Each structure stands twice: as structure tokens, then as C-alpha cells.
Amino acid sequence: MKKKAFRTALPYTIPIAVGFLFLGMSYGFLMRSKGFSVFYPMLMSLFIFAGSMEFVTVNLLLSAFHPAYAFFLALMVNARHLFYGISMLGRYRNVGWKKFYLIYGMCDESFTVNCSVEPPEDVDKGWFMFFVTLLNQAYWVAGATLGAVLGYIIKFDTKGIEFVMTALFVVMFLGQWEGSKEHGSALTGLGCSLLCLAVFGSGRFILPAMALIILCFTLGRRKKRKGD
């Protein structure tokens, strides 16, 4: 049963492996370039397992200790997982102890596969989702660890490598723009970010921008409900 679920899950995660290994290696290189040992990216990717937040954590570890700021920043950056989790409550039902790991290990890519793919009837759904989640996390941990190890061996100018996450978010933004006929959400996010950037500056605009975006979406949803 487990082997069949693993073989069924593996092909769905291979494309994800390519992206995770590349991004994970860039994260490992970045951590090594900032003076951290290989254990930092390895353990952070294992226990945090939130790519965007892990990149952000690099600067948090190098700056003054602000636990409240770190907490709210992590909450804002990964707030989308709250909605992911709510939508997966039904699919995670009756999977036993695996439910705890599925909740912990859920990322964007695992959510997409587990939400959209219905395994064959002779494959246990719980084990299928478990292996999708486990494989994706293994790819990320392997990439981050490998990047940190290669950082010891390969010496090159890492200036600008932290731009990887910025480039990733730009690509995601463009993909959303091209894939949707309505651009209200994208324009709201862009407008709120530019406004907060002008008001608070480049070093402190992220939290206010995310809070303003959530407020705008909440008000917009309430207005839409009243209109209906």
C-alpha cells in the first residue's frame, strides 16, 4: 500500500523537485555567504519549511532581536496558509496520524497537488498526500543543504543572490496577471505596497503593506457580499 502510494506520488513531484533544488541551493549559498554553517540552512529548511520566510529570516538573524516584528512578519508572509488549511480540512479527514505532518508540511506546491489530484481507487489517499508532502520537503532540505555544502567548496561572488526570491515573486505576479482577466487583486497589492513604501521607507514597509492589503481585501469582500 505504501509503495504503491509512493510510486503514484513521485511523478507529480518531479517538476517541483527541479524548482526546489535550484531555489534551495540558492538559499544555502546565501546562508553560507552570510557566514552561517551548513547546519543553519539544513535545520531551518527542515523545521521552518517556508521558502520565502527562510530567505527573510537571513536578515532577521543578522539584525537586532525583535521577536514581535519577526512573529508578525512570519504571520503576514505565510497568511495564505490559513486559507489553504481551511480548504484542506475535508481532505485531511480520516488519514490518522499523518494529518499532523500534512498540516505541518503543507506548502504551495504540496497544496496544489493534494488539492487537485485524486489518486486511483486502489491507492490510499492519505499515504498519497503524505508522500507528496514528504518528497517536496525532502527536495527543499536537500537543495538548501547542498547549496551550503557547495558554498564551502565553490568560491564565487554571491552579490545579488538574495534577489532570487524577488525574481520569484515577480514571476508569480506576472503569472497571476496573465492568467486572470480581472487584475483588481494584483493592482490592490501593488498600490498598497507602493503607498507604504513611500510612507514608511524601504526598511519598514512590508508589514504595513501586508496589513493594508488584507484590510482592503476584507472590506472589498464585505462590500461584494452586501451587493449580492
mmCIF file of C-alpha atoms in Angstrom:
data_model
loop_
_atom_site.group_PDB
_atom_site.id
_atom_site.type_symbol
_atom_site.label_atom_id
_atom_site.label_comp_id
_atom_site.label_asym_id
_atom_site.label_seq_id
_atom_site.Cartn_x
_atom_site.Cartn_y
_atom_site.Cartn_z
ATOM 1 C CA MET A 1 0.000 0.000 0.000
ATOM 2 C CA LYS A 2 2.761 2.446 0.953
ATOM 3 C CA LYS A 3 4.933 1.539 -2.038
ATOM 4 C CA LYS A 4 2.056 1.991 -4.441
ATOM 5 C CA ALA A 5 1.195 5.380 -2.926
ATOM 6 C CA PHE A 6 4.861 6.418 -3.171
ATOM 7 C CA ARG A 7 5.117 5.379 -6.829
ATOM 8 C CA THR A 8 1.906 7.253 -7.603
ATOM 9 C CA ALA A 9 3.021 10.419 -5.813
ATOM 10 C CA LEU A 10 6.573 10.554 -7.189
ATOM 11 C CA PRO A 11 5.808 11.645 -10.800
ATOM 12 C CA TYR A 12 3.729 14.587 -9.560
ATOM 13 C CA THR A 13 6.663 15.892 -7.506
ATOM 14 C CA ILE A 14 9.447 15.601 -10.100
ATOM 15 C CA PRO A 15 8.772 19.038 -11.698
ATOM 16 C CA ILE A 16 8.631 20.524 -8.197
ATOM 17 C CA ALA A 17 11.984 18.920 -7.393
ATOM 18 C CA VAL A 18 13.710 20.910 -10.150
ATOM 19 C CA GLY A 19 12.494 24.243 -8.789
ATOM 20 C CA PHE A 20 13.025 23.323 -5.139
ATOM 21 C CA LEU A 21 16.582 22.110 -5.687
ATOM 22 C CA PHE A 22 17.520 25.297 -7.532
ATOM 23 C CA LEU A 23 15.878 27.668 -5.040
ATOM 24 C CA GLY A 24 17.084 25.610 -2.094
ATOM 25 C CA MET A 25 20.667 25.733 -3.349
ATOM 26 C CA SER A 26 20.486 29.490 -3.787
ATOM 27 C CA TYR A 27 19.228 29.741 -0.213
ATOM 28 C CA GLY A 28 22.078 27.536 1.013
ATOM 29 C CA PHE A 29 24.610 29.644 -0.876
ATOM 30 C CA LEU A 30 23.110 32.805 0.591
ATOM 31 C CA MET A 31 23.296 31.484 4.149
ATOM 32 C CA ARG A 32 26.888 30.389 3.647
ATOM 33 C CA SER A 33 27.831 33.779 2.155
ATOM 34 C CA LYS A 34 26.478 35.444 5.313
ATOM 35 C CA GLY A 35 28.765 33.324 7.487
ATOM 36 C CA PHE A 36 26.331 30.631 8.682
ATOM 37 C CA SER A 37 27.398 26.991 8.908
ATOM 38 C CA VAL A 38 25.749 24.251 6.864
ATOM 39 C CA PHE A 39 23.598 23.267 9.845
ATOM 40 C CA TYR A 40 21.615 26.517 9.737
ATOM 41 C CA PRO A 41 20.042 26.105 6.275
ATOM 42 C CA MET A 42 19.671 22.359 6.804
ATOM 43 C CA LEU A 43 17.777 22.684 10.102
ATOM 44 C CA MET A 44 15.856 25.810 9.087
ATOM 45 C CA SER A 45 14.604 24.164 5.901
ATOM 46 C CA LEU A 46 13.686 21.094 7.942
ATOM 47 C CA PHE A 47 11.815 22.839 10.760
ATOM 48 C CA ILE A 48 10.621 26.120 9.227
ATOM 49 C CA PHE A 49 9.961 24.798 5.708
ATOM 50 C CA ALA A 50 8.670 28.083 4.328
ATOM 51 C CA GLY A 51 10.892 29.211 1.480
ATOM 52 C CA SER A 52 10.021 32.901 1.415
ATOM 53 C CA MET A 53 10.217 33.156 5.210
ATOM 54 C CA GLU A 54 13.565 31.364 5.272
ATOM 55 C CA PHE A 55 15.051 33.953 2.935
ATOM 56 C CA VAL A 56 13.599 36.709 5.123
ATOM 57 C CA THR A 57 15.000 35.017 8.241
ATOM 58 C CA VAL A 58 18.547 35.540 6.983
ATOM 59 C CA ASN A 59 18.261 39.279 7.628
ATOM 60 C CA LEU A 60 16.330 38.716 10.855
ATOM 61 C CA LEU A 61 19.195 36.657 12.236
ATOM 62 C CA LEU A 62 21.706 39.352 11.312
ATOM 63 C CA SER A 63 19.730 42.287 12.725
ATOM 64 C CA ALA A 64 18.672 43.326 16.214
ATOM 65 C CA PHE A 65 16.365 40.926 18.055
ATOM 66 C CA HIS A 66 12.731 41.966 17.591
ATOM 67 C CA PRO A 67 10.533 38.938 18.402
ATOM 68 C CA ALA A 68 7.218 40.745 17.882
ATOM 69 C CA TYR A 69 8.323 42.027 14.467
ATOM 70 C CA ALA A 70 9.544 38.551 13.489
ATOM 71 C CA PHE A 71 6.253 36.980 14.611
ATOM 72 C CA PHE A 72 4.005 39.375 12.701
ATOM 73 C CA LEU A 73 6.258 39.267 9.643
ATOM 74 C CA ALA A 74 6.081 35.456 9.581
ATOM 75 C CA LEU A 75 2.321 35.616 10.062
ATOM 76 C CA MET A 76 1.858 38.067 7.202
ATOM 77 C CA VAL A 77 4.237 36.321 4.795
ATOM 78 C CA ASN A 78 2.557 32.954 5.332
ATOM 79 C CA ALA A 79 -1.016 34.124 5.974
ATOM 80 C CA ARG A 80 -2.176 32.383 2.795
ATOM 81 C CA HIS A 81 -1.598 29.040 4.531
ATOM 82 C CA LEU A 82 -4.511 29.803 6.846
ATOM 83 C CA PHE A 83 -6.832 29.692 3.844
ATOM 84 C CA TYR A 84 -5.059 26.657 2.404
ATOM 85 C CA GLY A 85 -5.521 24.826 5.690
ATOM 86 C CA ILE A 86 -9.224 25.595 5.974
ATOM 87 C CA SER A 87 -9.870 24.329 2.440
ATOM 88 C CA MET A 88 -7.986 21.073 3.156
ATOM 89 C CA LEU A 89 -9.823 20.097 6.347
ATOM 90 C CA GLY A 90 -12.133 17.784 4.445
ATOM 91 C CA ARG A 91 -9.360 16.028 2.505
ATOM 92 C CA TYR A 92 -7.262 15.543 5.645
ATOM 93 C CA ARG A 93 -10.113 13.764 7.420
ATOM 94 C CA ASN A 94 -9.682 10.080 8.327
ATOM 95 C CA VAL A 95 -5.966 9.890 7.495
ATOM 96 C CA GLY A 96 -4.843 9.063 11.042
ATOM 97 C CA TRP A 97 -1.567 10.337 12.464
ATOM 98 C CA LYS A 98 -0.476 11.522 9.009
ATOM 99 C CA LYS A 99 -2.796 14.501 9.421
ATOM 100 C CA PHE A 100 -0.332 16.206 11.788
ATOM 101 C CA TYR A 101 2.522 16.004 9.293
ATOM 102 C CA LEU A 102 0.287 17.026 6.386
ATOM 103 C CA ILE A 103 -0.665 20.191 8.290
ATOM 104 C CA TYR A 104 2.942 20.928 9.231
ATOM 105 C CA GLY A 105 4.467 20.174 5.840
ATOM 106 C CA MET A 106 1.900 21.881 3.604
ATOM 107 C CA CYS A 107 3.470 24.309 1.133
ATOM 108 C CA ASP A 108 2.089 25.936 -2.014
ATOM 109 C CA GLU A 109 3.218 23.101 -4.268
ATOM 110 C CA SER A 110 2.035 20.275 -1.985
ATOM 111 C CA PHE A 111 -1.302 22.042 -1.568
ATOM 112 C CA THR A 112 -1.717 22.285 -5.341
ATOM 113 C CA VAL A 113 -1.058 18.578 -5.917
ATOM 114 C CA ASN A 114 -3.021 17.277 -2.924
ATOM 115 C CA CYS A 115 -5.936 19.570 -3.652
ATOM 116 C CA SER A 116 -6.249 18.903 -7.373
ATOM 117 C CA VAL A 117 -5.103 15.292 -7.852
ATOM 118 C CA GLU A 118 -7.405 12.415 -6.990
ATOM 119 C CA PRO A 119 -5.317 9.223 -6.697
ATOM 120 C CA PRO A 120 -6.616 5.963 -8.202
ATOM 121 C CA GLU A 121 -9.110 3.984 -6.150
ATOM 122 C CA ASP A 122 -6.538 1.300 -5.312
ATOM 123 C CA VAL A 123 -4.152 3.924 -3.829
ATOM 124 C CA ASP A 124 -4.634 5.104 -0.272
ATOM 125 C CA LYS A 125 -5.323 8.857 -0.388
ATOM 126 C CA GLY A 126 -3.722 9.526 2.994
ATOM 127 C CA TRP A 127 -0.440 7.893 2.054
ATOM 128 C CA PHE A 128 -0.501 9.567 -1.359
ATOM 129 C CA MET A 129 -0.777 13.036 0.208
ATOM 130 C CA PHE A 130 1.812 12.086 2.817
ATOM 131 C CA PHE A 131 4.419 11.130 0.223
ATOM 132 C CA VAL A 132 3.700 14.202 -1.906
ATOM 133 C CA THR A 133 4.362 16.376 1.144
ATOM 134 C CA LEU A 134 7.374 14.370 2.309
ATOM 135 C CA LEU A 135 9.050 14.309 -1.106
ATOM 136 C CA ASN A 136 8.603 18.049 -1.598
ATOM 137 C CA GLN A 137 10.118 18.810 1.787
ATOM 138 C CA ALA A 138 12.982 16.389 1.093
ATOM 139 C CA TYR A 139 13.764 18.232 -2.161
ATOM 140 C CA TRP A 140 13.875 21.565 -0.349
ATOM 141 C CA VAL A 141 16.042 20.311 2.523
ATOM 142 C CA ALA A 142 18.401 18.581 0.084
ATOM 143 C CA GLY A 143 18.736 21.707 -2.053
ATOM 144 C CA ALA A 144 19.396 24.011 0.913
ATOM 145 C CA THR A 145 21.933 21.619 2.433
ATOM 146 C CA LEU A 146 23.685 21.009 -0.889
ATOM 147 C CA GLY A 147 23.912 24.741 -1.559
ATOM 148 C CA ALA A 148 25.501 25.343 1.843
ATOM 149 C CA VAL A 149 27.983 22.491 1.355
ATOM 150 C CA LEU A 150 28.948 23.739 -2.111
ATOM 151 C CA GLY A 151 29.376 27.181 -0.556
ATOM 152 C CA TYR A 152 32.389 25.783 1.282
ATOM 153 C CA ILE A 153 33.888 24.329 -1.888
ATOM 154 C CA ILE A 154 32.966 26.766 -4.651
ATOM 155 C CA LYS A 155 34.050 30.330 -4.115
ATOM 156 C CA PHE A 156 32.367 33.000 -6.215
ATOM 157 C CA ASP A 157 30.859 36.431 -5.817
ATOM 158 C CA THR A 158 27.405 35.886 -4.257
ATOM 159 C CA LYS A 159 26.397 39.518 -4.543
ATOM 160 C CA GLY A 160 22.794 39.697 -5.707
ATOM 161 C CA ILE A 161 21.891 36.072 -4.931
ATOM 162 C CA GLU A 162 19.274 37.276 -2.426
ATOM 163 C CA PHE A 163 17.417 38.693 -5.457
ATOM 164 C CA VAL A 164 16.251 35.134 -6.241
ATOM 165 C CA MET A 165 13.151 35.491 -4.064
ATOM 166 C CA THR A 166 12.368 38.909 -5.519
ATOM 167 C CA ALA A 167 12.595 37.443 -9.010
ATOM 168 C CA LEU A 168 10.370 34.529 -7.950
ATOM 169 C CA PHE A 169 7.661 36.857 -6.643
ATOM 170 C CA VAL A 170 7.856 38.977 -9.813
ATOM 171 C CA VAL A 171 7.345 35.861 -11.935
ATOM 172 C CA MET A 172 4.397 34.801 -9.745
ATOM 173 C CA PHE A 173 2.896 38.277 -10.089
ATOM 174 C CA LEU A 174 3.249 38.211 -13.869
ATOM 175 C CA GLY A 175 1.787 34.707 -13.990
ATOM 176 C CA GLN A 176 -1.234 35.819 -11.978
ATOM 177 C CA TRP A 177 -1.631 38.894 -14.195
ATOM 178 C CA GLU A 178 -1.556 36.882 -17.420
ATOM 179 C CA GLY A 179 -3.735 34.072 -16.087
ATOM 180 C CA SER A 180 -6.552 36.278 -14.805
ATOM 181 C CA LYS A 181 -8.943 38.549 -16.681
ATOM 182 C CA GLU A 182 -9.527 40.694 -13.588
ATOM 183 C CA HIS A 183 -6.496 42.495 -12.208
ATOM 184 C CA GLY A 184 -8.101 44.077 -9.149
ATOM 185 C CA SER A 185 -6.210 41.912 -6.639
ATOM 186 C CA ALA A 186 -2.850 42.482 -8.309
ATOM 187 C CA LEU A 187 -3.382 46.242 -8.567
ATOM 188 C CA THR A 188 -4.526 46.408 -4.935
ATOM 189 C CA GLY A 189 -1.377 44.666 -3.756
ATOM 190 C CA LEU A 190 0.837 46.809 -5.954
ATOM 191 C CA GLY A 191 -0.868 50.054 -4.911
ATOM 192 C CA CYS A 192 -0.755 49.267 -1.180
ATOM 193 C CA SER A 193 2.917 48.301 -1.415
ATOM 194 C CA LEU A 194 3.906 51.485 -3.267
ATOM 195 C CA LEU A 195 1.929 53.640 -0.831
ATOM 196 C CA CYS A 196 3.538 52.067 2.232
ATOM 197 C CA LEU A 197 6.949 52.219 0.580
ATOM 198 C CA ALA A 198 6.538 55.976 0.147
ATOM 199 C CA VAL A 199 5.264 56.470 3.698
ATOM 200 C CA PHE A 200 7.404 54.068 5.747
ATOM 201 C CA GLY A 201 10.524 53.636 3.588
ATOM 202 C CA SER A 202 12.149 50.520 2.163
ATOM 203 C CA GLY A 203 13.168 49.118 5.543
ATOM 204 C CA ARG A 204 9.757 49.099 7.222
ATOM 205 C CA PHE A 205 7.057 48.981 4.571
ATOM 206 C CA ILE A 206 6.432 45.205 4.395
ATOM 207 C CA LEU A 207 4.256 44.734 7.490
ATOM 208 C CA PRO A 208 2.122 47.858 6.930
ATOM 209 C CA ALA A 209 1.698 46.945 3.259
ATOM 210 C CA MET A 210 0.532 43.413 4.048
ATOM 211 C CA ALA A 211 -1.819 44.667 6.759
ATOM 212 C CA LEU A 212 -3.272 47.239 4.345
ATOM 213 C CA ILE A 213 -3.693 44.605 1.618
ATOM 214 C CA ILE A 214 -5.580 42.297 3.989
ATOM 215 C CA LEU A 215 -7.757 45.223 5.123
ATOM 216 C CA CYS A 216 -8.584 46.171 1.523
ATOM 217 C CA PHE A 217 -9.484 42.596 0.599
ATOM 218 C CA THR A 218 -11.634 42.205 3.721
ATOM 219 C CA LEU A 219 -13.528 45.436 3.058
ATOM 220 C CA GLY A 220 -13.887 44.543 -0.602
ATOM 221 C CA ARG A 221 -15.311 41.137 0.223
ATOM 222 C CA ARG A 222 -17.839 42.618 2.660
ATOM 223 C CA LYS A 223 -18.902 45.162 0.045
ATOM 224 C CA LYS A 224 -19.344 42.420 -2.513
ATOM 225 C CA ARG A 225 -21.478 40.370 -0.118
ATOM 226 C CA LYS A 226 -23.732 43.352 0.535
ATOM 227 C CA GLY A 227 -24.063 43.916 -3.192
ATOM 228 C CA ASP A 228 -25.115 40.312 -3.722
#
